[in-house]
mmCIF file of C-alpha atoms in Angstrom:
data_model
loop_
_atom_site.group_PDB
_atom_site.id
_atom_site.type_symbol
_atom_site.label_atom_id
_atom_site.label_comp_id
_atom_site.label_asym_id
_atom_site.label_seq_id
_atom_site.Cartn_x
_atom_site.Cartn_y
_atom_site.Cartn_z
ATOM 1 C CA MET A 196 0.000 0.000 0.000
ATOM 2 C CA LYS A 197 1.426 3.444 -1.084
ATOM 3 C CA SER A 198 2.052 5.975 1.602
ATOM 4 C CA THR A 199 0.236 9.293 1.777
ATOM 5 C CA SER A 200 3.548 11.228 1.559
ATOM 6 C CA SER A 201 4.437 9.438 -1.668
ATOM 7 C CA ARG A 202 1.118 10.499 -3.227
ATOM 8 C CA SER A 203 1.495 14.095 -2.067
ATOM 9 C CA ASN A 204 5.005 14.315 -3.575
ATOM 10 C CA LYS A 205 3.831 13.498 -7.094
ATOM 11 C CA PRO A 206 2.042 16.829 -7.738
ATOM 12 C CA SER A 207 5.104 18.681 -6.408
ATOM 13 C CA ILE A 208 7.423 16.827 -8.793
ATOM 14 C CA ARG A 209 5.084 17.536 -11.714
ATOM 15 C CA ILE A 210 5.036 21.247 -10.894
ATOM 16 C CA VAL A 211 8.831 21.359 -10.668
ATOM 17 C CA ASN A 212 9.122 19.552 -14.008
ATOM 18 C CA ARG A 213 6.729 21.982 -15.670
ATOM 19 C CA VAL A 214 8.580 24.998 -14.299
ATOM 20 C CA LEU A 215 11.921 23.601 -15.480
ATOM 21 C CA THR A 216 10.491 22.840 -18.908
ATOM 22 C CA ILE A 217 9.151 26.385 -19.229
ATOM 23 C CA TRP A 218 12.520 27.848 -18.182
ATOM 24 C CA ILE A 219 14.394 25.666 -20.678
ATOM 25 C CA LEU A 220 12.028 26.703 -23.497
ATOM 26 C CA LEU A 221 12.369 30.389 -22.573
ATOM 27 C CA ILE A 222 16.171 30.184 -22.517
ATOM 28 C CA LEU A 223 16.233 28.284 -25.807
ATOM 29 C CA GLY A 224 13.917 30.836 -27.391
ATOM 30 C CA TYR A 225 16.094 33.693 -26.142
ATOM 31 C CA VAL A 226 19.251 32.085 -27.558
ATOM 32 C CA ILE A 227 17.557 31.594 -30.933
ATOM 33 C CA LEU A 228 16.016 35.088 -31.068
ATOM 34 C CA LEU A 229 18.982 37.061 -29.681
ATOM 35 C CA PRO A 230 20.803 37.406 -33.037
ATOM 36 C CA PHE A 231 17.695 39.090 -34.478
ATOM 37 C CA LEU A 232 16.873 41.476 -31.607
ATOM 38 C CA PRO A 233 19.364 44.176 -32.725
ATOM 39 C CA LYS A 234 17.740 44.129 -36.163
ATOM 40 C CA ILE A 235 14.345 44.785 -34.598
ATOM 41 C CA SER A 236 15.838 47.564 -32.486
ATOM 42 C CA TYR A 237 17.358 49.097 -35.633
ATOM 43 C CA TRP A 238 13.999 49.110 -37.427
ATOM 44 C CA ILE A 239 12.340 50.823 -34.452
ATOM 45 C CA ASN A 240 15.063 53.467 -34.132
ATOM 46 C CA ASP A 241 15.068 54.020 -37.881
ATOM 47 C CA ALA A 242 11.306 54.585 -37.860
ATOM 48 C CA LYS A 243 11.740 57.118 -35.044
ATOM 49 C CA GLY A 244 14.591 58.874 -36.864
ATOM 50 C CA LEU A 245 17.078 58.208 -34.071
ATOM 51 C CA HIS A 246 20.053 57.364 -36.306
ATOM 52 C CA LYS A 247 21.686 60.752 -36.040
ATOM 53 C CA SER A 248 25.308 61.620 -35.428
ATOM 54 C CA PRO A 249 26.397 64.350 -33.020
ATOM 55 C CA TYR A 250 29.082 65.266 -35.571
ATOM 56 C CA VAL A 251 28.521 67.234 -38.763
ATOM 57 C CA LEU A 252 30.113 65.377 -41.656
ATOM 58 C CA ARG A 253 31.290 67.217 -44.724
ATOM 59 C CA ASN A 254 32.524 66.469 -48.214
ATOM 60 C CA SER A 255 35.052 68.317 -50.315
ATOM 61 C CA THR A 256 32.503 70.870 -51.590
ATOM 62 C CA GLU A 257 30.877 71.802 -48.284
ATOM 63 C CA VAL A 258 31.794 74.553 -45.886
ATOM 64 C CA ILE A 259 30.270 74.146 -42.436
ATOM 65 C CA GLU A 260 30.043 77.144 -40.148
ATOM 66 C CA ASN A 261 30.629 76.533 -36.441
ATOM 67 C CA PRO A 262 31.154 72.765 -36.707
ATOM 68 C CA LYS A 263 30.725 70.804 -33.499
ATOM 69 C CA PRO A 264 33.882 69.885 -31.569
ATOM 70 C CA LYS A 265 35.640 66.752 -32.756
ATOM 71 C CA PRO A 266 35.769 63.715 -30.461
ATOM 72 C CA ALA A 267 38.819 63.489 -28.238
ATOM 73 C CA ASP A 268 39.544 59.887 -29.235
ATOM 74 C CA ASN A 269 40.017 58.130 -32.571
ATOM 75 C CA ARG A 270 36.499 57.316 -33.757
ATOM 76 C CA LEU A 271 34.474 55.946 -36.664
ATOM 77 C CA VAL A 272 31.075 57.521 -37.326
ATOM 78 C CA ILE A 273 28.440 56.231 -39.756
ATOM 79 C CA PRO A 274 25.254 58.262 -39.199
ATOM 80 C CA SER A 275 23.061 56.236 -41.584
ATOM 81 C CA ILE A 276 23.377 53.080 -39.450
ATOM 82 C CA GLY A 277 23.940 54.658 -36.043
ATOM 83 C CA VAL A 278 27.633 53.745 -35.641
ATOM 84 C CA ASP A 279 29.713 55.936 -33.329
ATOM 85 C CA GLN A 280 32.592 53.814 -32.008
ATOM 86 C CA GLY A 281 36.167 54.165 -30.890
ATOM 87 C CA VAL A 282 38.935 52.809 -33.147
ATOM 88 C CA PHE A 283 41.889 51.078 -31.488
ATOM 89 C CA GLN A 284 45.275 49.587 -32.409
ATOM 90 C CA ASP A 285 45.618 47.071 -29.566
ATOM 91 C CA GLY A 286 45.458 43.868 -31.614
ATOM 92 C CA GLU A 287 42.499 41.570 -31.066
ATOM 93 C CA LEU A 288 41.840 43.297 -27.729
ATOM 94 C CA SER A 289 40.581 46.203 -29.830
ATOM 95 C CA LEU A 290 37.491 44.177 -30.721
ATOM 96 C CA GLU A 291 36.560 43.986 -27.041
ATOM 97 C CA LYS A 292 36.617 47.787 -26.808
ATOM 98 C CA GLY A 293 35.217 48.755 -30.190
ATOM 99 C CA LEU A 294 36.768 48.670 -33.653
ATOM 100 C CA TRP A 295 40.189 47.438 -34.747
ATOM 101 C CA LEU A 296 42.375 49.441 -37.124
ATOM 102 C CA ARG A 297 44.128 46.547 -38.798
ATOM 103 C CA PRO A 298 47.951 46.727 -38.967
ATOM 104 C CA GLN A 299 47.939 45.496 -42.582
ATOM 105 C CA GLY A 300 46.405 48.819 -43.605
ATOM 106 C CA VAL A 301 47.490 52.404 -43.041
ATOM 107 C CA THR A 302 46.307 55.109 -40.661
ATOM 108 C CA PRO A 303 43.887 57.664 -42.141
ATOM 109 C CA ASP A 304 46.555 60.363 -42.392
ATOM 110 C CA ILE A 305 48.464 58.213 -44.925
ATOM 111 C CA ASP A 306 47.177 57.634 -48.464
ATOM 112 C CA GLY A 307 46.335 53.979 -48.975
ATOM 113 C CA ASN A 308 43.974 51.324 -47.668
ATOM 114 C CA VAL A 309 42.606 52.110 -44.195
ATOM 115 C CA VAL A 310 41.224 48.805 -42.906
ATOM 116 C CA VAL A 311 38.827 48.620 -39.948
ATOM 117 C CA ALA A 312 37.342 45.395 -38.576
ATOM 118 C CA GLY A 313 34.558 44.941 -36.051
ATOM 119 C CA HIS A 314 32.235 42.350 -34.580
ATOM 120 C CA ARG A 315 28.812 41.929 -36.091
ATOM 121 C CA PHE A 316 27.348 39.709 -33.417
ATOM 122 C CA THR A 317 28.524 37.857 -30.334
ATOM 123 C CA TYR A 318 26.388 36.587 -27.470
ATOM 124 C CA LYS A 319 28.477 38.802 -25.200
ATOM 125 C CA ASN A 320 27.755 41.818 -27.397
ATOM 126 C CA PRO A 321 24.654 41.055 -29.516
ATOM 127 C CA ASN A 322 24.474 44.512 -31.062
ATOM 128 C CA GLY A 323 28.013 44.476 -32.438
ATOM 129 C CA GLU A 324 29.623 47.617 -33.804
ATOM 130 C CA PHE A 325 29.083 46.435 -37.389
ATOM 131 C CA TYR A 326 25.793 44.576 -36.915
ATOM 132 C CA ASN A 327 24.029 46.815 -39.450
ATOM 133 C CA LEU A 328 26.926 47.155 -41.885
ATOM 134 C CA ASP A 329 24.781 45.459 -44.537
ATOM 135 C CA LYS A 330 22.414 48.451 -44.434
ATOM 136 C CA LEU A 331 25.005 50.774 -45.995
ATOM 137 C CA ASN A 332 24.309 51.964 -49.529
ATOM 138 C CA PRO A 333 26.510 53.564 -52.195
ATOM 139 C CA GLY A 334 26.701 57.278 -51.466
ATOM 140 C CA ASP A 335 26.491 56.967 -47.676
ATOM 141 C CA VAL A 336 29.130 59.004 -45.860
ATOM 142 C CA ILE A 337 31.531 57.531 -43.304
ATOM 143 C CA ALA A 338 33.879 59.576 -41.131
ATOM 144 C CA ILE A 339 37.012 58.716 -39.230
ATOM 145 C CA PHE A 340 38.240 61.197 -36.655
ATOM 146 C CA TRP A 341 41.933 60.472 -36.238
ATOM 147 C CA ASP A 342 44.413 62.481 -34.162
ATOM 148 C CA GLN A 343 41.881 65.316 -33.988
ATOM 149 C CA LYS A 344 41.463 65.471 -37.764
ATOM 150 C CA GLU A 345 38.491 64.470 -39.891
ATOM 151 C CA TYR A 346 38.602 62.073 -42.842
ATOM 152 C CA ASN A 347 35.378 61.458 -44.746
ATOM 153 C CA TYR A 348 34.630 58.683 -47.215
ATOM 154 C CA VAL A 349 31.712 57.841 -49.486
ATOM 155 C CA VAL A 350 30.582 54.226 -49.878
ATOM 156 C CA ARG A 351 31.439 52.780 -53.286
ATOM 157 C CA GLU A 352 30.283 49.168 -52.971
ATOM 158 C CA THR A 353 29.479 46.297 -50.629
ATOM 159 C CA LEU A 354 30.544 42.720 -51.253
ATOM 160 C CA VAL A 355 30.741 39.317 -49.561
ATOM 161 C CA VAL A 356 33.996 37.353 -49.698
ATOM 162 C CA PRO A 357 35.300 34.169 -48.059
ATOM 163 C CA ALA A 358 36.899 34.483 -44.628
ATOM 164 C CA ASN A 359 40.322 33.731 -46.123
ATOM 165 C CA ALA A 360 40.132 36.553 -48.699
ATOM 166 C CA LEU A 361 43.132 38.438 -47.344
ATOM 167 C CA TYR A 362 43.349 40.627 -50.435
ATOM 168 C CA ILE A 363 40.756 42.981 -48.939
ATOM 169 C CA GLU A 364 43.567 44.275 -46.699
ATOM 170 C CA SER A 365 46.047 44.737 -49.566
ATOM 171 C CA PRO A 366 47.618 48.180 -50.169
ATOM 172 C CA THR A 367 45.871 50.516 -52.602
ATOM 173 C CA GLU A 368 47.292 53.413 -54.590
ATOM 174 C CA GLN A 369 44.264 55.616 -53.965
ATOM 175 C CA PRO A 370 42.989 56.504 -50.477
ATOM 176 C CA GLN A 371 40.366 53.937 -49.541
ATOM 177 C CA LEU A 372 38.465 52.827 -46.457
ATOM 178 C CA THR A 373 37.745 49.112 -46.055
ATOM 179 C CA LEU A 374 35.312 48.025 -43.357
ATOM 180 C CA TYR A 375 34.613 44.366 -42.742
ATOM 181 C CA THR A 376 32.829 41.992 -40.393
ATOM 182 C CA CYS A 377 31.514 38.428 -40.321
ATOM 183 C CA THR A 378 28.489 37.321 -42.313
ATOM 184 C CA PRO A 379 25.903 35.888 -41.961
ATOM 185 C CA VAL A 380 25.183 37.205 -38.493
ATOM 186 C CA TRP A 381 25.599 33.834 -36.740
ATOM 187 C CA SER A 382 28.604 32.620 -38.747
ATOM 188 C CA THR A 383 32.281 33.396 -39.406
ATOM 189 C CA ALA A 384 32.261 31.660 -42.816
ATOM 190 C CA ASN A 385 32.367 34.860 -44.882
ATOM 191 C CA ARG A 386 33.220 38.521 -44.627
ATOM 192 C CA LEU A 387 30.885 41.412 -45.376
ATOM 193 C CA VAL A 388 33.080 44.139 -46.866
ATOM 194 C CA VAL A 389 32.309 47.817 -47.475
ATOM 195 C CA LEU A 390 34.642 49.837 -49.701
ATOM 196 C CA ALA A 391 34.597 53.638 -49.573
ATOM 197 C CA ASP A 392 36.558 56.417 -51.297
ATOM 198 C CA LEU A 393 38.059 59.477 -49.625
ATOM 199 C CA ILE A 394 36.125 62.700 -50.300
ATOM 200 C CA TYR A 395 37.432 65.005 -47.561
ATOM 201 C CA LYS A 396 40.731 65.160 -45.729
ATOM 202 C CA GLU A 397 41.356 67.779 -43.088
ATOM 203 C CA THR A 398 44.788 69.357 -43.360
#
């Protein structure tokens, strides 16, 4: 004959099992949805017109009266996709702080290929610096503030290349900005690359 305590324990075990099942499903759903949450956030901010830069960007034909002060640090700004991030030269540690100015390229003050890499998505930082890099279009303006000087570029093209396509960091005769990150969002199989041409260089 079964004891009363044994019968009373069964509902408790069922409740615990249900709670655990719900928690596991919620966690699994979060892990699956997390890569897409920054995209949703981008759409909302874009609809509200929140993708604005505190810096006034210029091209070679513009004269801006009373421009806002430049940032104190080295920084990449892409107003059209809401990027405003520091650029560092500390090796792979740079990617933990922001964007990495790759040593294979040159610094913006030197004519050549300026190469900047950044995360698109990690579970530690879901909304990576270059999460929305695929939203850039030809004609969009990108600025690098480097050593208190402004260098502006206009997007020429976007392409996808294999992860081992090292030629994207090769020297160029003309001043060029190369931005790249992983693609698709959840994979490191390929690189999403944006190429841009210099249109303004502060002297």
